[in-house]
Every structure is written in C-alpha cells, then in structure tokens.
Coordinates of C-alpha atoms in Angstrom, one line a residue:
M9 CA 240.5 74.7 257.0
W10 CA 243.6 73.6 258.9
S11 CA 244.6 77.4 259.2
L12 CA 240.8 78.0 260.8
F13 CA 241.7 75.2 263.7
T14 CA 245.3 76.3 264.2
D15 CA 244.1 79.8 264.8
I16 CA 241.6 78.8 266.7
K17 CA 243.6 76.3 269.0
H18 CA 246.1 79.3 269.7
F19 CA 243.3 81.5 270.8
R20 CA 242.4 79.2 273.2
S21 CA 245.1 78.5 274.4
E22 CA 246.8 81.9 274.7
K23 CA 243.3 84.2 274.9
K24 CA 244.8 86.8 272.7
I25 CA 242.2 88.2 270.2
F26 CA 245.0 89.2 267.7
L27 CA 245.4 85.9 266.7
L28 CA 241.8 85.4 265.4
L29 CA 242.6 88.4 263.0
P30 CA 244.0 86.2 259.9
V31 CA 240.7 84.1 260.4
G32 CA 238.4 86.8 260.5
L33 CA 240.0 88.6 257.4
S34 CA 239.7 85.6 255.4
I35 CA 236.0 85.1 256.3
V36 CA 235.1 88.6 255.6
F37 CA 237.2 88.5 251.9
G38 CA 235.3 85.2 251.2
S39 CA 232.2 86.0 251.8
I40 CA 232.4 89.2 249.8
V41 CA 233.8 87.6 247.3
L42 CA 230.9 85.1 247.2
I43 CA 228.3 87.6 247.3
W44 CA 229.5 89.7 244.4
N45 CA 230.0 86.3 242.4
V46 CA 226.2 86.1 242.9
Q47 CA 225.2 89.2 242.2
I48 CA 227.1 88.5 238.8
N49 CA 225.6 85.5 238.5
T50 CA 222.3 86.6 239.0
T51 CA 222.8 89.2 236.2
F52 CA 224.1 87.1 233.5
D53 CA 221.3 84.4 234.3
K54 CA 218.4 87.0 233.4
P55 CA 216.2 86.1 230.4
T56 CA 217.4 87.6 227.0
L57 CA 215.5 89.3 224.9
V58 CA 217.7 89.9 222.0
R59 CA 221.4 89.0 221.7
I60 CA 223.8 90.6 219.0
F61 CA 227.3 89.8 218.2
Y62 CA 230.4 90.8 216.5
D63 CA 232.8 88.7 215.1
G64 CA 236.5 89.6 214.6
D65 CA 238.7 86.7 214.4
Y66 CA 240.4 87.0 217.5
N67 CA 238.4 88.9 219.1
G68 CA 234.4 89.3 219.4
T69 CA 232.2 91.8 220.8
G70 CA 228.4 91.3 222.1
I71 CA 225.4 92.6 223.8
D72 CA 223.3 90.4 225.6
F73 CA 220.1 92.8 225.9
K74 CA 217.8 91.2 229.2
T75 CA 213.8 91.0 229.8
D76 CA 214.0 94.0 232.4
G77 CA 215.4 96.6 230.3
S78 CA 219.1 95.9 231.1
Y79 CA 222.0 95.0 228.8
I80 CA 225.5 93.4 228.9
F81 CA 228.3 94.4 226.6
N82 CA 231.1 91.9 226.1
N83 CA 234.3 92.9 224.5
S84 CA 236.3 89.9 224.3
S85 CA 239.9 89.7 223.1
L86 CA 242.3 86.8 223.0
G87 CA 240.3 85.2 225.6
L88 CA 240.0 88.1 227.9
S89 CA 236.3 89.9 228.5
E90 CA 235.5 93.2 229.6
Y91 CA 232.0 93.8 230.7
R92 CA 230.0 97.2 230.6
Y93 CA 226.5 97.2 232.1
G94 CA 223.8 99.6 231.2
T95 CA 220.1 99.8 230.1
Y96 CA 218.0 100.0 227.2
K97 CA 214.7 100.7 225.8
I98 CA 213.3 99.3 222.6
N99 CA 210.6 99.9 220.0
D100 CA 210.1 97.5 217.6
N101 CA 213.3 97.3 215.4
T102 CA 214.9 100.0 217.2
I103 CA 217.1 100.0 220.7
V104 CA 218.1 103.1 222.2
I105 CA 221.1 102.3 224.9
D106 CA 222.1 104.5 227.7
Q107 CA 225.4 105.3 226.0
K108 CA 226.8 106.8 223.2
N109 CA 230.3 105.2 223.1
L110 CA 231.2 101.5 224.2
E111 CA 234.6 101.0 224.1
K112 CA 234.7 102.5 220.4
V113 CA 232.6 99.7 218.9
V114 CA 229.5 101.0 219.6
L115 CA 229.7 104.3 218.5
T116 CA 226.2 105.8 218.8
N117 CA 223.4 105.1 221.2
K118 CA 220.8 104.1 218.3
L119 CA 220.7 100.1 216.9
E120 CA 218.2 99.3 214.3
I121 CA 217.3 95.7 213.6
R122 CA 217.3 94.9 210.2
T123 CA 217.0 91.9 207.4
D124 CA 218.9 91.8 204.9
T125 CA 219.4 88.9 202.0
V126 CA 222.3 87.3 201.5
A127 CA 222.6 85.7 197.6
Y128 CA 224.7 82.5 197.5
L129 CA 225.0 80.5 194.0
D130 CA 221.9 78.2 194.3
H131 CA 219.9 80.2 196.8
S132 CA 219.3 83.7 198.9
V133 CA 218.8 83.5 202.9
A134 CA 217.2 86.5 204.5
H135 CA 219.4 87.1 207.8
K136 CA 218.9 89.7 210.7
Y137 CA 221.7 92.1 211.2
V138 CA 221.9 95.3 213.9
Y139 CA 223.4 98.4 212.5
Q140 CA 224.3 101.4 214.5
I141 CA 222.3 104.5 213.4
D142 CA 222.4 107.7 213.7
K143 CA 219.4 110.3 214.7
S144 CA 217.6 110.3 210.9
G145 CA 217.8 106.6 211.1
E146 CA 221.2 106.4 208.6
I147 CA 223.5 103.9 208.6
L148 CA 226.7 104.9 210.3
V149 CA 229.4 104.1 207.6
N150 CA 232.6 102.2 208.8
A151 CA 230.6 101.1 212.1
T152 CA 230.5 97.7 213.4
I153 CA 227.6 95.3 212.4
F154 CA 226.3 92.7 214.0
R155 CA 224.0 89.5 214.0
L156 CA 221.5 88.9 215.4
I157 CA 221.8 85.6 217.5
V158 CA 218.8 85.5 219.8
D159 CA 215.3 87.2 219.1
N160 CA 213.1 86.5 222.3
R161 CA 211.0 89.2 221.1
N162 CA 207.6 87.6 219.9
K163 CA 207.9 85.2 223.2
Y164 CA 208.4 87.7 225.5
F165 CA 205.5 90.4 224.2
V166 CA 203.1 88.0 223.8
I167 CA 203.8 86.7 227.2
N168 CA 203.3 90.2 228.7
K169 CA 200.1 90.9 226.3
K170 CA 198.4 87.8 228.2
H171 CA 198.8 89.5 231.3

C-alpha cells in the first residue's frame, strides 16, 4: 500500500507514466495469482464420488474422483505434492481413467474396486481396495494397491436417479 501511494504521489508531481509501471505490474501479477488460486480451489472443492489412497511411509499417492467425471491425482513425498488432472468413466466397480501412466504409480488406465477380508486374531473385517487391472481384468503384479477412503457412489447415483 505504501508503494502504491508513493508511486501515485510521484506520478502526480512528475506526470511520467512509467512511474506507475511497478504498481501496474503488481496489480496484473496479483490478479493472475488470485484468479489462478480461485480456479484451483474450485477444482478441489467439487464433490467427491470416490477417493483412494496409498500410504507409503514418507510418501503417499491419492486419487480424488469428482462427481463431474474429473479426477485429481496427488503424489506426495516429504511434504511436497505434485498434482495431475484428468477425466474418468466409472461403471459399477470399474474406473477407466484417461491416462495409462501416472507418475509411474498408476501403470494402467483401468482400476477396479474389490472387497477383501482381513483376518484378525478374533475376527475378520471386509475392506475395499482399488486394484490396477489389465485388459482381461487380472490384477497387475507388483502394482500399487489403494485403499478406498471415500465411496459416495450410492449417494450420488441415488440422487441422479431421482431427477
């Protein structure tokens, strides 16, 4: 603010347009950053249909599938994150994404939600996982297996069937 008032004061006294250049550039760059931030937050704030995550100690990978057919892929390590965006189609438990290789973590464009039972000493619990599969539906060997964190498919599909 101080710089703005100082530059305007100098412009009024000297009437040289280049004195407003720093203020003008600051306003332009600030506006670009603000617009970019709003666009990113709008993308992140879309409702989630399915969210999956892999926790690898100091790193992690997640995919947030939004209800509008887009996804956000987040690959993080030591507090730094890299995001990639794309589109997908879902049919029952099969998710087909638009890319075949996401950061060497997702090696195929087909993912499948499956329920597996985990046996404990005194009981067993069914958990949902997301596996990477090939064209014939076989699970890829040594590929990352994701945990299903959020599953709003029933909620979303019920809402859409009412309309």
